[in-house]
Short mmCIF file of C-alpha atoms in Angstrom, two decimals:
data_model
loop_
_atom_site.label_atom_id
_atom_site.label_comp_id
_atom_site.label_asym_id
_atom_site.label_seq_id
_atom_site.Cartn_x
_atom_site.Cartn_y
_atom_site.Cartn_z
CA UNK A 1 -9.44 7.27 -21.29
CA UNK A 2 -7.33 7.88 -24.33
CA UNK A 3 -9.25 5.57 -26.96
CA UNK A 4 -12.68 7.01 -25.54
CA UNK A 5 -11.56 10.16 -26.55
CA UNK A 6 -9.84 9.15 -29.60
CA UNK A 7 -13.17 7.37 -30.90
CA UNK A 8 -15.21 10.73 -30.47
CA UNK A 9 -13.04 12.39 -32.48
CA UNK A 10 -12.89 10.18 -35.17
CA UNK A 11 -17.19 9.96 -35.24
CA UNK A 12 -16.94 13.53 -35.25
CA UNK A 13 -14.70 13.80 -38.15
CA UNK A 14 -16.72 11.59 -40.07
CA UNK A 15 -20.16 13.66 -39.46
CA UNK A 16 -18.23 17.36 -40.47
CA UNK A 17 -15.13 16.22 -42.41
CA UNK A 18 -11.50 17.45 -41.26
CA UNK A 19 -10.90 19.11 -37.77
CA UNK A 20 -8.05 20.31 -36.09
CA UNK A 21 -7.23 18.11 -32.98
CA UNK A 22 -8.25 18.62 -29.80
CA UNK A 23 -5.65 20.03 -27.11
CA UNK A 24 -5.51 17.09 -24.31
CA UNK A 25 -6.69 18.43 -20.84
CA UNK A 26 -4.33 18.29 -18.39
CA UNK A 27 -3.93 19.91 -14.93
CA UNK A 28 -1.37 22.50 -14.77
CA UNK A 29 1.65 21.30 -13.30
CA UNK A 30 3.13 22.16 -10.05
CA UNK A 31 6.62 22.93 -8.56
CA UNK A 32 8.34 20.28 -7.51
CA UNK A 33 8.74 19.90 -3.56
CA UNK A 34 12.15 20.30 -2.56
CA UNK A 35 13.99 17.30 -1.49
CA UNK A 36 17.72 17.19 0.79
CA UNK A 37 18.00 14.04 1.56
CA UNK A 38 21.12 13.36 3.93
CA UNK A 39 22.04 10.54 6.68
CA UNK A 40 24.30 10.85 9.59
CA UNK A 41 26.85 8.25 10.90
CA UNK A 42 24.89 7.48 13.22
CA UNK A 43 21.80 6.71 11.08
CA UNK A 44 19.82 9.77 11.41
CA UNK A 45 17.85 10.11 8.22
CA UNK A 46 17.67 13.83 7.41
CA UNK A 47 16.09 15.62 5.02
CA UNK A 48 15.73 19.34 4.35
CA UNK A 49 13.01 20.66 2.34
CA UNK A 50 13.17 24.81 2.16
CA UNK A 51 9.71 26.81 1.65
CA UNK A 52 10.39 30.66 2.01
CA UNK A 53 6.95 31.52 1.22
CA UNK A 54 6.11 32.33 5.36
CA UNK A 55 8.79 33.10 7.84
CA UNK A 56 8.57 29.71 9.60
CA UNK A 57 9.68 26.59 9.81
CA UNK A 58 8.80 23.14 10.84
CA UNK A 59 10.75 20.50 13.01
CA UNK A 60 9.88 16.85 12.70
CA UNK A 61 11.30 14.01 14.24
CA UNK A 62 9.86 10.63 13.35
CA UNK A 63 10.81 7.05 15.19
CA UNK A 64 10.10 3.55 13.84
CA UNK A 65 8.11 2.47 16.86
CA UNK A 66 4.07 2.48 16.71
CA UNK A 67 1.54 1.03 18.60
CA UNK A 68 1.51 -2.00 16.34
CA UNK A 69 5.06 -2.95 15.91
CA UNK A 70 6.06 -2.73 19.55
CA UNK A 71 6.91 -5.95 21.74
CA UNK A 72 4.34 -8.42 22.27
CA UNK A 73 4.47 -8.29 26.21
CA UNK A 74 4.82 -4.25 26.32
CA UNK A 75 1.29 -3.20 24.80
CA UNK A 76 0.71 0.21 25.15
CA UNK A 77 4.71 1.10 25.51
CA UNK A 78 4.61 2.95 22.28
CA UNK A 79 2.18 5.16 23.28
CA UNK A 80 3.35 5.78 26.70
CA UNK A 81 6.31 6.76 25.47
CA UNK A 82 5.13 9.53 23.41
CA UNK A 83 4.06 10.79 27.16
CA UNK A 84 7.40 10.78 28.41
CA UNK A 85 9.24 12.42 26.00
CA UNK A 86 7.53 15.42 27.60
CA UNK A 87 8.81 15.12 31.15
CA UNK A 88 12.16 16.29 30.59
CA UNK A 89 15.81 15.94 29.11
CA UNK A 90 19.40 16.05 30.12
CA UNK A 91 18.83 19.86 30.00
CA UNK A 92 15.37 20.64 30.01
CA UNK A 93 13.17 19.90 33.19
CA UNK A 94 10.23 18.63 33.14
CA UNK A 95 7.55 20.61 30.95
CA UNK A 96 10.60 23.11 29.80
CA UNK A 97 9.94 21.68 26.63
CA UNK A 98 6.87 22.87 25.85
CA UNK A 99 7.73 26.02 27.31
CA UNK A 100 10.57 26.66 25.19
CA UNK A 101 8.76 26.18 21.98
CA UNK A 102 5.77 27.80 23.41
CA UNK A 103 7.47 30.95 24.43
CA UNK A 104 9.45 31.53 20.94
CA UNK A 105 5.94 31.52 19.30
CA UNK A 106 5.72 28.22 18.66
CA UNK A 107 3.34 25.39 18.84
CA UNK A 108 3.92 20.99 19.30
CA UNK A 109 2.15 18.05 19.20
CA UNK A 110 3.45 14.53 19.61
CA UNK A 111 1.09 11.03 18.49
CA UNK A 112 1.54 7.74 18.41
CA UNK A 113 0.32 6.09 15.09
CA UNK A 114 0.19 2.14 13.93
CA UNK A 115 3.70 2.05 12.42
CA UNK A 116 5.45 5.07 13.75
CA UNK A 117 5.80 8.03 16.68
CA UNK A 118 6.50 11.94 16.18
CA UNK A 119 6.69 14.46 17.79
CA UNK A 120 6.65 18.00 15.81
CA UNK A 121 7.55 22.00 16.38
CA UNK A 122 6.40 24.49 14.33
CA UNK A 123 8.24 27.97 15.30
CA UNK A 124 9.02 30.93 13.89
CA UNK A 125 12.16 30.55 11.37
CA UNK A 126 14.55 32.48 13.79
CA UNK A 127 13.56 29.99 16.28
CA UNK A 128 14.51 27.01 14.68
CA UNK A 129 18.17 26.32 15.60
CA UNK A 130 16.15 26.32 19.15
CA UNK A 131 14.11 23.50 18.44
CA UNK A 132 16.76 21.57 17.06
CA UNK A 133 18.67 21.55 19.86
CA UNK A 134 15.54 20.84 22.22
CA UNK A 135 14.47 17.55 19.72
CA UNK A 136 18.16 16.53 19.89
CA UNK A 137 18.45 16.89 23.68
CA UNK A 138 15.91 14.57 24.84
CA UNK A 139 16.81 11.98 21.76
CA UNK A 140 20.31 12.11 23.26
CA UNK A 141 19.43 11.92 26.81
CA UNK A 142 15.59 11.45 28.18
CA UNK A 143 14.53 11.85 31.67
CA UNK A 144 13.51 8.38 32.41
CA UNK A 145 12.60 8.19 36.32
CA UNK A 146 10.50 6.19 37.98
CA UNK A 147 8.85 9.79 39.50
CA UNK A 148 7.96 10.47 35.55
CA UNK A 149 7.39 6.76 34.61
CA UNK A 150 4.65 6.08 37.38
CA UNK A 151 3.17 9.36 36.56
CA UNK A 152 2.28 8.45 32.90
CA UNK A 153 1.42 5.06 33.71
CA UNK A 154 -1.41 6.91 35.37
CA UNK A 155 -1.75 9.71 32.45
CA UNK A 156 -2.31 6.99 29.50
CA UNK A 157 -4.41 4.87 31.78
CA UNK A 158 -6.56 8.01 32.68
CA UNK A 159 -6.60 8.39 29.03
CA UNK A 160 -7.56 4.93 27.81
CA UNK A 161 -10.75 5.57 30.59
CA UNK A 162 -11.85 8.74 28.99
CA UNK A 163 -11.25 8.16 25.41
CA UNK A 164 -12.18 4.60 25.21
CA UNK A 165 -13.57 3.00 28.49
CA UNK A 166 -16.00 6.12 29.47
CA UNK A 167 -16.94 7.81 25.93
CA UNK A 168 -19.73 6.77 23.78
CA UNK A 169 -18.16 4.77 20.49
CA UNK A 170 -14.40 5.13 22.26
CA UNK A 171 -12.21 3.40 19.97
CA UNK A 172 -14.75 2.88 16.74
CA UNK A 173 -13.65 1.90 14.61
CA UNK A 174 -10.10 2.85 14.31
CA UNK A 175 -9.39 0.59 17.54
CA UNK A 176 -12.52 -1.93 17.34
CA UNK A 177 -12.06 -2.80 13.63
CA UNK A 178 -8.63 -4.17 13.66
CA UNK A 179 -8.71 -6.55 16.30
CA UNK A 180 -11.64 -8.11 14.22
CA UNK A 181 -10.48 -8.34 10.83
CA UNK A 182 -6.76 -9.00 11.54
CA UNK A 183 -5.37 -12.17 12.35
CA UNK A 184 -1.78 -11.29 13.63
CA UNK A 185 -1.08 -10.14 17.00
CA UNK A 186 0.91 -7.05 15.75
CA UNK A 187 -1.96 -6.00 14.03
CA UNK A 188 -4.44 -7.01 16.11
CA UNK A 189 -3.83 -6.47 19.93
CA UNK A 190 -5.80 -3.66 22.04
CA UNK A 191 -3.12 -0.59 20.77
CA UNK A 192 -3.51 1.31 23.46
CA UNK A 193 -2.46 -1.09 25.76
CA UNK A 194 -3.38 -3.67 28.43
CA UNK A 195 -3.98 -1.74 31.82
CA UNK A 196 -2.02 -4.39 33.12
CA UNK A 197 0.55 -4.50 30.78
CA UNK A 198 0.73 -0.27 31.39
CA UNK A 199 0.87 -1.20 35.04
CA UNK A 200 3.86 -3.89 35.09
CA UNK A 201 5.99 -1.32 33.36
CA UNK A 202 9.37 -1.00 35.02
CA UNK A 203 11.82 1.46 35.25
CA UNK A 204 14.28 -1.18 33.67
CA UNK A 205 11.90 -2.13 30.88
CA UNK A 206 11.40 1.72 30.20
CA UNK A 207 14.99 2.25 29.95
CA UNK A 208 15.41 -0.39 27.74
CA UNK A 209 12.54 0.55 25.18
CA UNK A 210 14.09 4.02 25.14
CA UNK A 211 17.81 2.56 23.69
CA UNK A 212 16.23 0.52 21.43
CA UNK A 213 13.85 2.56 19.31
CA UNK A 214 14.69 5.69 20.40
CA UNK A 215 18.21 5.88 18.59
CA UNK A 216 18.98 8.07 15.83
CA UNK A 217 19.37 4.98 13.86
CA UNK A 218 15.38 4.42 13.91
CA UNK A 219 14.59 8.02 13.33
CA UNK A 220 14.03 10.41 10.80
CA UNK A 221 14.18 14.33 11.19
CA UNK A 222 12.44 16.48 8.61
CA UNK A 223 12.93 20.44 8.65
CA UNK A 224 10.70 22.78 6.32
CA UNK A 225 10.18 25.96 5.74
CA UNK A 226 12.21 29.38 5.85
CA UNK A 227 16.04 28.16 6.31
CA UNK A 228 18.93 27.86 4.88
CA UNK A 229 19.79 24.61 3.66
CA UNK A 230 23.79 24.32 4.50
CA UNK A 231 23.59 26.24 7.84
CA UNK A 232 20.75 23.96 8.95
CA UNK A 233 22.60 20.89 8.19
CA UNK A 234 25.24 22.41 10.03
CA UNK A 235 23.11 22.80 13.15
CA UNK A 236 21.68 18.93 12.98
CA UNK A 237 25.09 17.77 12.86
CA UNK A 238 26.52 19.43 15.72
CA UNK A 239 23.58 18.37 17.50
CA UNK A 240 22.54 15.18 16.49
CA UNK A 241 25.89 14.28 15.19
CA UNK A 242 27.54 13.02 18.54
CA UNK A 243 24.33 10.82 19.62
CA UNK A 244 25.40 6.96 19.44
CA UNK A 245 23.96 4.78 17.55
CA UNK A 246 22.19 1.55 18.43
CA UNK A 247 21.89 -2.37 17.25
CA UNK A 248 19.15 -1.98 14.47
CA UNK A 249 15.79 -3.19 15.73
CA UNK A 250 14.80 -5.60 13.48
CA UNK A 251 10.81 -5.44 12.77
CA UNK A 252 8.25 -7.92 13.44
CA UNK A 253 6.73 -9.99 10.54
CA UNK A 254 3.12 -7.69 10.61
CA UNK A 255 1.92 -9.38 7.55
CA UNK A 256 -1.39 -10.70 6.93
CA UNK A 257 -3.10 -14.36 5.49
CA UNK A 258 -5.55 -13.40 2.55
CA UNK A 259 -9.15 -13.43 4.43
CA UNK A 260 -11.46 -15.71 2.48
CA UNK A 261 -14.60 -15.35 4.70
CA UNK A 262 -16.28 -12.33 5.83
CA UNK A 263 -16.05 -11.77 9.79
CA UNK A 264 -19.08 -10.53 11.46
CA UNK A 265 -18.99 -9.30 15.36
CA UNK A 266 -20.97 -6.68 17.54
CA UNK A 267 -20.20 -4.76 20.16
CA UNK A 268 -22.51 -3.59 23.48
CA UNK A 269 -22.08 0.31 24.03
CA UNK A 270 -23.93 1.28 27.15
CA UNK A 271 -23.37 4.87 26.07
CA UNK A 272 -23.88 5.49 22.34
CA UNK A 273 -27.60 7.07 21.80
CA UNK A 274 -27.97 4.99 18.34
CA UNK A 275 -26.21 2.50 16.41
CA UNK A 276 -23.34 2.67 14.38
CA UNK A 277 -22.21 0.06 11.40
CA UNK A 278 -18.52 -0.65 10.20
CA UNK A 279 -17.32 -2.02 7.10
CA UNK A 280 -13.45 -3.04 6.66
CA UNK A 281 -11.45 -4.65 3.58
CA UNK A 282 -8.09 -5.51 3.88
CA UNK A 283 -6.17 -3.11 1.11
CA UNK A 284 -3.42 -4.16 -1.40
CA UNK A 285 -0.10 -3.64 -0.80
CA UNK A 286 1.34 -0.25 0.10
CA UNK A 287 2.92 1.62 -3.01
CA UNK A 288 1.03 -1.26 -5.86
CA UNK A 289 -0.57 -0.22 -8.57
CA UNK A 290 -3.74 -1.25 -7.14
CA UNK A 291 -3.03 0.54 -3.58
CA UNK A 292 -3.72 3.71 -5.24
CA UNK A 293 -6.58 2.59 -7.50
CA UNK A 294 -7.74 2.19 -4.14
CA UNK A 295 -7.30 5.60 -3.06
CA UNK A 296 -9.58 6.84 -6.52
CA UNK A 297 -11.87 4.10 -5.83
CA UNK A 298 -12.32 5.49 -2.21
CA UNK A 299 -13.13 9.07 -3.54
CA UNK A 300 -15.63 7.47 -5.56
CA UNK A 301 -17.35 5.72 -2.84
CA UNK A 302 -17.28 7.90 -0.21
CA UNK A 303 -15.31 10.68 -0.93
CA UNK A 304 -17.80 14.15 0.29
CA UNK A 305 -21.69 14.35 -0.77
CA UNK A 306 -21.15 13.61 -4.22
CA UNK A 307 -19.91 10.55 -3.98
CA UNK A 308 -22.16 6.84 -4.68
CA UNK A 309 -22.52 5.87 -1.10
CA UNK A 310 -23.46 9.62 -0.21
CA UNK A 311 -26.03 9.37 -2.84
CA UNK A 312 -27.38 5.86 -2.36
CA UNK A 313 -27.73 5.79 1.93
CA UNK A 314 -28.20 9.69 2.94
CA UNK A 315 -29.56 11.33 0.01
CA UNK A 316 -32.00 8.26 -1.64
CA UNK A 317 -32.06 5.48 1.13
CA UNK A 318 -32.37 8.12 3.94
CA UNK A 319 -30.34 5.29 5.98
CA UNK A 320 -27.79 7.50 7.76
CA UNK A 321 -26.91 11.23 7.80
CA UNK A 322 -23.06 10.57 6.81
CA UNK A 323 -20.00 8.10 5.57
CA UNK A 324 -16.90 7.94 6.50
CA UNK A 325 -14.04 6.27 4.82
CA UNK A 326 -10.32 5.67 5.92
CA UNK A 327 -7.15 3.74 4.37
CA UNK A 328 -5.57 4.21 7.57
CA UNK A 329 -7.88 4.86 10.53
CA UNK A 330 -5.69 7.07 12.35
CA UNK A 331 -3.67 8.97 9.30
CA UNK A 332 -3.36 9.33 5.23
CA UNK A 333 -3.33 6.68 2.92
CA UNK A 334 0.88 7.56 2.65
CA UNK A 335 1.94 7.66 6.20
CA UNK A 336 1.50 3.88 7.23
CA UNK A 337 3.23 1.02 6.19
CA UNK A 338 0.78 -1.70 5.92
CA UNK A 339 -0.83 -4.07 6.14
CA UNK A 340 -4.19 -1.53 6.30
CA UNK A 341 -7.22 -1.48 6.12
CA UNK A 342 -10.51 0.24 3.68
CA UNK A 343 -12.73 1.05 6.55
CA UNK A 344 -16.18 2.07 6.01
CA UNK A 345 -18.70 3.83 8.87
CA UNK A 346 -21.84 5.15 9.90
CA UNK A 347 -24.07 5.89 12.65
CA UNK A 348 -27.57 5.19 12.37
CA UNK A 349 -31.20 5.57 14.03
CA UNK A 350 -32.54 2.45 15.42
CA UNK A 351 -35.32 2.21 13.21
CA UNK A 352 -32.75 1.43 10.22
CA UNK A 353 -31.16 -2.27 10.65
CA UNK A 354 -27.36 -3.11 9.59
CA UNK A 355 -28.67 -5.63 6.71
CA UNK A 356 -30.84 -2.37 4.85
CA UNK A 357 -27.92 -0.67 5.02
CA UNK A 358 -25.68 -3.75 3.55
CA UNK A 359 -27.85 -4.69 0.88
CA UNK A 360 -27.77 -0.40 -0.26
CA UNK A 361 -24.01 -0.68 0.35
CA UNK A 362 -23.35 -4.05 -1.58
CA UNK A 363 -25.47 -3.13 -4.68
CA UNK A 364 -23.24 0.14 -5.30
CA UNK A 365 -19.85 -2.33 -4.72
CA UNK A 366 -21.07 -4.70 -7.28
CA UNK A 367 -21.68 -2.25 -9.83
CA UNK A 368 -18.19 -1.16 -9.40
CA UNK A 369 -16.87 -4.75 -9.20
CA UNK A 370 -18.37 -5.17 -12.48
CA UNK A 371 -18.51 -2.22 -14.49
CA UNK A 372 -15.78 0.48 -14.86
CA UNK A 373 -16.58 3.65 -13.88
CA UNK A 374 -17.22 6.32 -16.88
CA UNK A 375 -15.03 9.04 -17.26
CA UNK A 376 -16.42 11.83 -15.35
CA UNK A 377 -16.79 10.03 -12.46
CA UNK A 378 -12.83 8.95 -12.70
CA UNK A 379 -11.93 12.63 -13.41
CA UNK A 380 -14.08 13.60 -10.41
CA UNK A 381 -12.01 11.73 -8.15
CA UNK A 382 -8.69 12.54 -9.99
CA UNK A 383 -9.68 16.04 -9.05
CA UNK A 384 -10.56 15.30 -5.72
CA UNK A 385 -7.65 13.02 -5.17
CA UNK A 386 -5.52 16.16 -6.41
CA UNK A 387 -6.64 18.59 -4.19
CA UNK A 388 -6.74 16.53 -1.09
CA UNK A 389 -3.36 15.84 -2.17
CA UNK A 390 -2.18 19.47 -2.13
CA UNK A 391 -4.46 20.38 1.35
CA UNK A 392 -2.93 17.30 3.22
CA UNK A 393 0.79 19.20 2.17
CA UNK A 394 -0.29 22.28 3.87
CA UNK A 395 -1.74 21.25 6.72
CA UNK A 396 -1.19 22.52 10.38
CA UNK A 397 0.74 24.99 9.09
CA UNK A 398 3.34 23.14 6.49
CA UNK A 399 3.37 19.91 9.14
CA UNK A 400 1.01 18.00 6.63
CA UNK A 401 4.71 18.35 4.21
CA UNK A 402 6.46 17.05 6.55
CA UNK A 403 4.60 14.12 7.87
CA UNK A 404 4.56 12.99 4.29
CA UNK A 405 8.47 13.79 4.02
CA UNK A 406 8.85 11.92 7.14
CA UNK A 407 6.50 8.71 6.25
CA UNK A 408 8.76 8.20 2.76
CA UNK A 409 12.19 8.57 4.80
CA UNK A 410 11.20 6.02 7.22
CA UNK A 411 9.17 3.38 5.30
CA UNK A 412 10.60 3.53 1.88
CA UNK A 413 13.92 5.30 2.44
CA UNK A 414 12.99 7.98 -0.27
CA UNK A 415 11.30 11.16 0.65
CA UNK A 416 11.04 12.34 -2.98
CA UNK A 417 8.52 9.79 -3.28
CA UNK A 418 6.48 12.65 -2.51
CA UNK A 419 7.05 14.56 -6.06
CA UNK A 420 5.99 11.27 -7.50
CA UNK A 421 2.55 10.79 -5.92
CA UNK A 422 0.40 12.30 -8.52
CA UNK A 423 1.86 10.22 -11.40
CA UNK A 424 1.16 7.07 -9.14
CA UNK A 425 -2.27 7.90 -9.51
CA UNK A 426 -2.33 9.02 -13.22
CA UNK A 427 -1.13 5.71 -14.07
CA UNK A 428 -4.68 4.46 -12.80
CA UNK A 429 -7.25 3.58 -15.08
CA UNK A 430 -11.15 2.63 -14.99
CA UNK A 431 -10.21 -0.97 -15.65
CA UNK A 432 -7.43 -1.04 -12.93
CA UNK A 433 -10.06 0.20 -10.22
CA UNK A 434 -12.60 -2.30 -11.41
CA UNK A 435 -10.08 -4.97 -10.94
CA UNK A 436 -9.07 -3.70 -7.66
CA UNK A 437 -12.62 -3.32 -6.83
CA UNK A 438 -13.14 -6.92 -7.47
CA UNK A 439 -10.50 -7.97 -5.46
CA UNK A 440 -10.71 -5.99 -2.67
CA UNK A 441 -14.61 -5.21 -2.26
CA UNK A 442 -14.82 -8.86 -2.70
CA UNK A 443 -17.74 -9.91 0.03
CA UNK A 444 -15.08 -12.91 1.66
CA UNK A 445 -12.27 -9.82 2.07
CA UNK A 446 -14.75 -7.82 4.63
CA UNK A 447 -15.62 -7.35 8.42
CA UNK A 448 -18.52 -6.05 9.82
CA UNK A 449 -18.23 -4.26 13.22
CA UNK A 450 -22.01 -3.14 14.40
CA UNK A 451 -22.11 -1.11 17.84
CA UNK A 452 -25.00 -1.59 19.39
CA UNK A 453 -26.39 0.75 21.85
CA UNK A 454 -28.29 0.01 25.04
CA UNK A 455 -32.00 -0.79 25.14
CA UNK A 456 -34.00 2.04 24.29
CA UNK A 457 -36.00 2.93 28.36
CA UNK A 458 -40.04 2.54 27.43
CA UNK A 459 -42.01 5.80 27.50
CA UNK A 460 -44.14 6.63 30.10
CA UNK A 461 -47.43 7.19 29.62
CA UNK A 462 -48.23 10.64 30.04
CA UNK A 463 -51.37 12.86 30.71
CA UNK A 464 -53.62 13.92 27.51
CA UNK A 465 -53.84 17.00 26.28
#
């Protein structure tokens, strides 16, 4: 960028003799996000990030157990967990929970994702000493009885029939795509779990899953928001303080071999209308140079109606009506710890096959596996990048802050990683997304998922008018 802009200026001086130099554009710069970042005896990670621009707060706690990492003869036990820890505590009864928060103004979610589970308050800032206390309860002691086990063995199951089994695309791709393109069971097993594996679940087993991931040693807790920071800390340790800590889990190796063939599969869905087309590349290395060319290069493909695929299949090749892109299919490109993958998608009419659609898609990935981009199209997606950036932060209400705070804690062991994401991508230039371009978008690094819908019933013949 700089010697582009340093050769116009030179030309220029040349035509018109001597000018003053041109102030560099930059975007203005913004307030660093607070950062606390404390650990317990016990292992806790804490960190405290005050925001006393609304009077609320948020409480996030964060366990190093996902769908992907858990054992290899407990599929689905991540996610069924995320159930229980709603059925009640050493003091709270079953739902009380969500009653507590609910009825100090407050609102929860818990999810499971590929490399972690959370479970989040947000609640009025007079309310949060509250939710502490609730979040450290059931860490400290969970209802775990077979009455609650065997009735969210039949929750998730019910779930895995209507959001997968009975639902038109259920599980494309975020669910499809991996078991295709990955090669290592950890990455590549059916996440939300085996209905037989679900069903074999013991009391015992459940028991066991619970002390080993569910310590305060594999766990992060994030607060934001409208506090205090000493008082606060006060508050975690007197709750969180006296939990024991457990033998480290070490992780499973989820790595994967470099793919050096493309992968091709379909999929019958009795229920989807019209087809549907996925493209995946396996993505560098989390926290590379290269991993967050990637994100740029993303904007630039796919990132909202003005980017090249938008252009080239909707607008031009009237091939689809949308794109989607993901570097995480069920998150941000920051909150997973890799391996990942660049996922592509689409759903299309019948008349439009998968290989028109390729051939459009392929000849705007060569031209960036060849060429680097010019430099409104990279400040384009440095502005886009930047504002997605700030609108993930403020998300749900200041959550998006703390799943980000959370995500560094856990993975990297450095939540201020978050102050440093938008010199990460400054650092990226044309060349560098070329070269990741190349590498990545290579044709040998892909899988292609097609869905294919059931046979289209012939018309009738019917009277003329």
């Amino acid at each position: 960028m700089k010697p582009r802009l340093a050769l116009a200026a030179l030309a220029l001086a040349a035509a018109i003799g001597p000018v003053a130099p041109a102030a560099e554009p930059s975007a203005p710069a913004r307030a660093p996000i607070p950062v606390d970042y404390r650990k317990l005896p016990n292992g806790l990670k804490v960190v405290l990030s005050p925001d006393h621009t609304s009077p609320t707060a948020v409480v996030a706690v964060y366990y190093n157990i996902g769908f992907r990492i858990e054992p290899r003869d407990r599929t689905g036990f991540a996610h069924l967990f995320e159930h229980l820890m709603f059925q009640g505590s050493k003091n709270l009864g079953k739902m009380e929970f969500i009653k507590l928060v609910q009825s100090n103004g407050g609102i929860l979610n818990g999810s499971t994702r590929f490399d972690f589970t959370n479970y989040f308050e947000v609640v009025p800032a007079n309310a949060l000493k509250t939710a502490l206390w609730a979040e450290a309860d059931r860490m400290r002691g969970l209802a775990i009885t077979q009455e609650n086990l065997a009735n969210q063995q039949g929750v998730v199951k019910n779930e895995v029939k209507v959001n997968v089994l009975n639902r038109p695309y259920g599980g494309f791709p975020w669910l499809d795509m991996p078991q295709v393109a990955n090669e290592n069971w950890f990455n590549a097993h059916n996440f939300y779990g085996d209905l037989k594996d679900l069903d074999a679940a013991t009391l015992k087993d459940a028991e066991a899953f619970f002390k080993a991931f569910y310590s305060p040693g594999n766990a992060a807790l994030v607060v934001t928001g409208d506090f205090e920071t000493e008082p606060t800390f006060k508050w975690i340790q007197e709750y969180f303080g006296p939990i024991p800590s457990a033998p480290h889990q070490e992780l499973p190796d989820i790595s994967e071999p470099r793919q050096e063939k493309e992968k091709r599969t379909s999929r019958q869905d009795a229920q989807a209308p019209r087809p549907a087309l996925a493209v995946a590349y396996h993505a560098p290395k989390r926290n590379t140079p290269e991993y967050y060319a990637l994100g740029l290069l993303e904007q630039i493909l796919a990132g909202g109606s003005d980017s090249r695929l938008y252009d080239a299949l909707v607008r031009k090749g009237a091939l689809t009506g949308e794109v989607n892109s993901s570097i995480n299919g069920l998150g941000n490109q920051f909150n997973i710890a890799g391996p990942t993958l660049f996922t592509l998608s689409l759903f299309h009419d019948r008349d439009k096959t998968p290989d028109a659609i390729l051939k459009v898609l392929d000849a705007e990935i060569e031209k960036l596996r060849t060429t680097p981009v010019d430099q409104a199209t990279f400040d384009r997606a440095m502005v886009k990048m930047r504002s997605d950036l700030y609108a993930m932060q403020e998300s749900t209400f200041g959550f998006g802050r703390a799943d980000l705070l959370a995500s560094f804690a856990l993975f990297d062991d450095d939540p201020a990683r978050i102050n440093g994401l938008e010199k990460e991508f400054a650092k990226v230039t044309p060349e560098l997304i070329r070269r990741t371009a190349e590498e990545v978008l290579r044709p040998t690094n892909r899988t292609i998922l097609a869905i294919e819908p059931k046979p289209e019933a012939p018309k009738l013949p019917g009277p003329k008018v």
